[in-house]
Coordinates of C-alpha atoms in Angstrom, one line a residue:
X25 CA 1.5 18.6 -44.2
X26 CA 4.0 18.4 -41.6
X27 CA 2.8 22.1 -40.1
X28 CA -0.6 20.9 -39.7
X29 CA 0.2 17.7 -37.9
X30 CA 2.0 20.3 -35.7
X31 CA -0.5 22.5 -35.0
X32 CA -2.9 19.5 -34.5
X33 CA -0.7 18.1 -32.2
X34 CA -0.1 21.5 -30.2
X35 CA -4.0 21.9 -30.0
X36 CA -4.4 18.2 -28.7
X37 CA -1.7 19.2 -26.1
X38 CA -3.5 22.2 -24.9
X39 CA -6.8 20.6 -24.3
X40 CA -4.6 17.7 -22.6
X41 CA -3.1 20.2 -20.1
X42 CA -6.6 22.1 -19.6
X43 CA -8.4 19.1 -17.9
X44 CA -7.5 17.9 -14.6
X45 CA -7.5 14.1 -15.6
X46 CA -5.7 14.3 -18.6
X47 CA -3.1 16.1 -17.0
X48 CA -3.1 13.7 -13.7
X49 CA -3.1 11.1 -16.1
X50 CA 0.0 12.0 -18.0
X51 CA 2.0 12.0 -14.9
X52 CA 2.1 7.8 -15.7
X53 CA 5.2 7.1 -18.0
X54 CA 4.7 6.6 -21.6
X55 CA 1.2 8.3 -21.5
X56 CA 1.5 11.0 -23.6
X57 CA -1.3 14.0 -24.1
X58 CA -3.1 11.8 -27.2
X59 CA -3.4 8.9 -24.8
X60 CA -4.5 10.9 -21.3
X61 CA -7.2 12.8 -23.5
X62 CA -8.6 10.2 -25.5
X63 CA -8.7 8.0 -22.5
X64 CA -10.4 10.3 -20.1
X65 CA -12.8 11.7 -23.1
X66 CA -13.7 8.0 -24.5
X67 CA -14.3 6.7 -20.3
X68 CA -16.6 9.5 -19.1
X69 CA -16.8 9.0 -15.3
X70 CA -14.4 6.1 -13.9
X71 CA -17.1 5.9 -11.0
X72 CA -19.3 4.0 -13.6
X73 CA -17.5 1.4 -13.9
X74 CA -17.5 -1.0 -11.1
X75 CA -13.8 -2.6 -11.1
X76 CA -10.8 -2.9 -13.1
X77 CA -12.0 -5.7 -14.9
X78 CA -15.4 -4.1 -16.2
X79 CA -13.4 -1.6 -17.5
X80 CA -11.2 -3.5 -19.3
X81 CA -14.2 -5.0 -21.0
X82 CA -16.2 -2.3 -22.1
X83 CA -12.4 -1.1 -24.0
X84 CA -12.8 -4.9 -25.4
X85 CA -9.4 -6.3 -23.6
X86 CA -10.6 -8.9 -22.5
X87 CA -10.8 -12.7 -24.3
X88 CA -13.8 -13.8 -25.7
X89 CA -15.3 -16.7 -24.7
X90 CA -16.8 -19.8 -26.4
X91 CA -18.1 -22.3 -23.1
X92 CA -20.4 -25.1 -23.2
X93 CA -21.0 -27.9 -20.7
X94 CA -19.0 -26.7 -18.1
X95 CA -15.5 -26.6 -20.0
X96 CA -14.7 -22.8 -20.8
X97 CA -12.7 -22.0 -23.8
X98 CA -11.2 -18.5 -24.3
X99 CA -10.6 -17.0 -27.2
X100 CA -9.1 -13.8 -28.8
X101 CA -10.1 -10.1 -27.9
X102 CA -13.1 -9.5 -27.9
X103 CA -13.1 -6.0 -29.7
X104 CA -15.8 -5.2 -28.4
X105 CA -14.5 -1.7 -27.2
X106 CA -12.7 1.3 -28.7
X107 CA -10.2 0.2 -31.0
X108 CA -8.6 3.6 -31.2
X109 CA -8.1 3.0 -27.1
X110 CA -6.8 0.0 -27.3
X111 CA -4.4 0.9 -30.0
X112 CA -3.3 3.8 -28.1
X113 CA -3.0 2.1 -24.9
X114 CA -0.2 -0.5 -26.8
X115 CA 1.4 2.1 -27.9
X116 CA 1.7 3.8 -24.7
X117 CA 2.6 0.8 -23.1
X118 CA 5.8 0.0 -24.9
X119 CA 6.9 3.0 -23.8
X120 CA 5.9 2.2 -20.3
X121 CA 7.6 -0.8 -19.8
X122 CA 11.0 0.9 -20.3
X123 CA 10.6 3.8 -17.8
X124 CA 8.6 1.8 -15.0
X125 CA 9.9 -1.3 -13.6
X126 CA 6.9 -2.9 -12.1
X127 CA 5.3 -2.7 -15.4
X128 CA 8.7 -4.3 -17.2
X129 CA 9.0 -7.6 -15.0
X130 CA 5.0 -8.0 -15.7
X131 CA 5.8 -7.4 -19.6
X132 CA 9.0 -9.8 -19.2
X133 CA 7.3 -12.1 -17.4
X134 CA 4.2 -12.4 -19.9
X135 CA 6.5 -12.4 -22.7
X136 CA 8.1 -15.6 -21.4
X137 CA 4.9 -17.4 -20.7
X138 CA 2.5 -16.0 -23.7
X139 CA 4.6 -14.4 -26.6
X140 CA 4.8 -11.2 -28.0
X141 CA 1.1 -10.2 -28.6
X142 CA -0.2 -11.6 -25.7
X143 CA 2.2 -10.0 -23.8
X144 CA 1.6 -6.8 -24.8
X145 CA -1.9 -6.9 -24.6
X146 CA -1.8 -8.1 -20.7
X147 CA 0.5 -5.1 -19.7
X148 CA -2.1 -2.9 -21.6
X149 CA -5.0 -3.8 -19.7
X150 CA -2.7 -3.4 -16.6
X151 CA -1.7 -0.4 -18.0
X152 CA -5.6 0.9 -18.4
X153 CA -6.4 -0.3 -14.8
X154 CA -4.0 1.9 -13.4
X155 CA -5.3 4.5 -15.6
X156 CA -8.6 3.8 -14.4
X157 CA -7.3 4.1 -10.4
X158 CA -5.3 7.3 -11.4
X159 CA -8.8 8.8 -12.1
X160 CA -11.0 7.1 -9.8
X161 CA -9.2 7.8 -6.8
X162 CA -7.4 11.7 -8.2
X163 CA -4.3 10.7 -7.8
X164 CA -0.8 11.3 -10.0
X165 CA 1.4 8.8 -10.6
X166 CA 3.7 9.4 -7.7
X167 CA 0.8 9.0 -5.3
X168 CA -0.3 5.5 -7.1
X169 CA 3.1 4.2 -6.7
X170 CA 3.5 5.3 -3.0
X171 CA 0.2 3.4 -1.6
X172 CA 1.4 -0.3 -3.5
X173 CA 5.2 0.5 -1.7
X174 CA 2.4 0.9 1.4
X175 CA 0.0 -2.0 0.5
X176 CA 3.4 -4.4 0.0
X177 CA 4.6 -3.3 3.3
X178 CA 1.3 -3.7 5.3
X179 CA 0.9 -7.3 3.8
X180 CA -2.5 -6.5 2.1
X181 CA -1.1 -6.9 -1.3
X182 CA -0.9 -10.8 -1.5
X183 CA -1.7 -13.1 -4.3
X184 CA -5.2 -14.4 -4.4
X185 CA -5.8 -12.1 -1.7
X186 CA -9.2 -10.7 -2.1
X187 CA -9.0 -6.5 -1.9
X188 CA -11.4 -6.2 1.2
X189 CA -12.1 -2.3 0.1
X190 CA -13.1 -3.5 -3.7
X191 CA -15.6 -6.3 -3.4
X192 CA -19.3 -7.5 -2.8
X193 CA -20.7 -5.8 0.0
X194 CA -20.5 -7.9 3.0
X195 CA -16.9 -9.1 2.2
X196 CA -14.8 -7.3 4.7
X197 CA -16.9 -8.7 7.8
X198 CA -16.6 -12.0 5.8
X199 CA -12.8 -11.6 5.9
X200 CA -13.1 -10.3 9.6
X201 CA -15.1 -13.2 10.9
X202 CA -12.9 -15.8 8.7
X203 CA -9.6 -14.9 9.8
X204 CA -7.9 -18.4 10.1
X205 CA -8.1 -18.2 6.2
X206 CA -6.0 -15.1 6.3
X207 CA -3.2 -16.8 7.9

């Protein structure tokens, strides 16, 4: 048993290494040639996906949500997704948290403020976003981490900033001709 869990593993890691994304992909730490492949296969073309956030809910990591009358109530996961993804993505993620320390004072800080499950499921969906901007944009990990030392230096990064490259159309000259709001 153990010989053919080998040789499926060995297989999965040579398709992993022959695609471009799967091997940009596991360049991230704690992504490992299961999770790069199964990602990349499962998502198709990241350009479908409009943001972050619409990718996070077609993998179902997103709460579900029972409003009426104006009062919103979340709920659980929605599910809606791949559950094999999503359960790869937690996995990967524990592992993440210990080798990248952006992603470990998100985790820490989630963990203080949600619990255990919660927590893990937030820095999984943060972990698939920058999965999801790995591939969209080509770039490894190294690259990724290089423009957000850039965008914190520049100041673009803020809080409740909105990202004036990512948004409706029209937003930047918004942002341009509003810039006493910026301040």
């Amino acid at each position: 048993m153990d010989e053919q869990i080998g040789k499926l593993d060995e297989r999965v890691r040579d398709q992993a290494w022959q695609r471009p994304g799967a091997k940009r992909l596991m360049t991230h730490p704690g992504v490992g040639p299961v999770t790069a492949l199964a990602t990349e296969v499962f998502w198709g073309d990241p350009a479908r996906f409009a943001d972050g956030k619409a990718l996070a809910s077609y993998v179902g990591m997103i709460p579900s949500e029972h409003s009426s009358g104006g009062r919103q109530r979340l709920g659980g996961l929605s599910k809606q997704g791949n559950p094999l993804l999503r359960f790869l993505w937690c996995e990967a993620v524990m592992h993440a948290v210990r080798q990248d320390p952006d992603l470990q004072r998100f985790y820490r800080r989630k963990l203080q403020q949600k619990g255990l499950g919660k927590a893990r499921i937030a820095t999984a969906r943060k972990l698939g976003i920058r999965l999801y901007i790995m591939l969209r944009d080509q770039i490894d990990y190294q690259e990724f981490c290089r423009r957000g030392l850039m965008r914190q230096k520049s100041g673009v990064a803020r809080a409740g900033m909105p990202d004036s490259t990512h948004g409706p159309p029209g937003l930047k000259r918004w942002l341009v001709g509003n810039t006493e709001l910026m301040k």
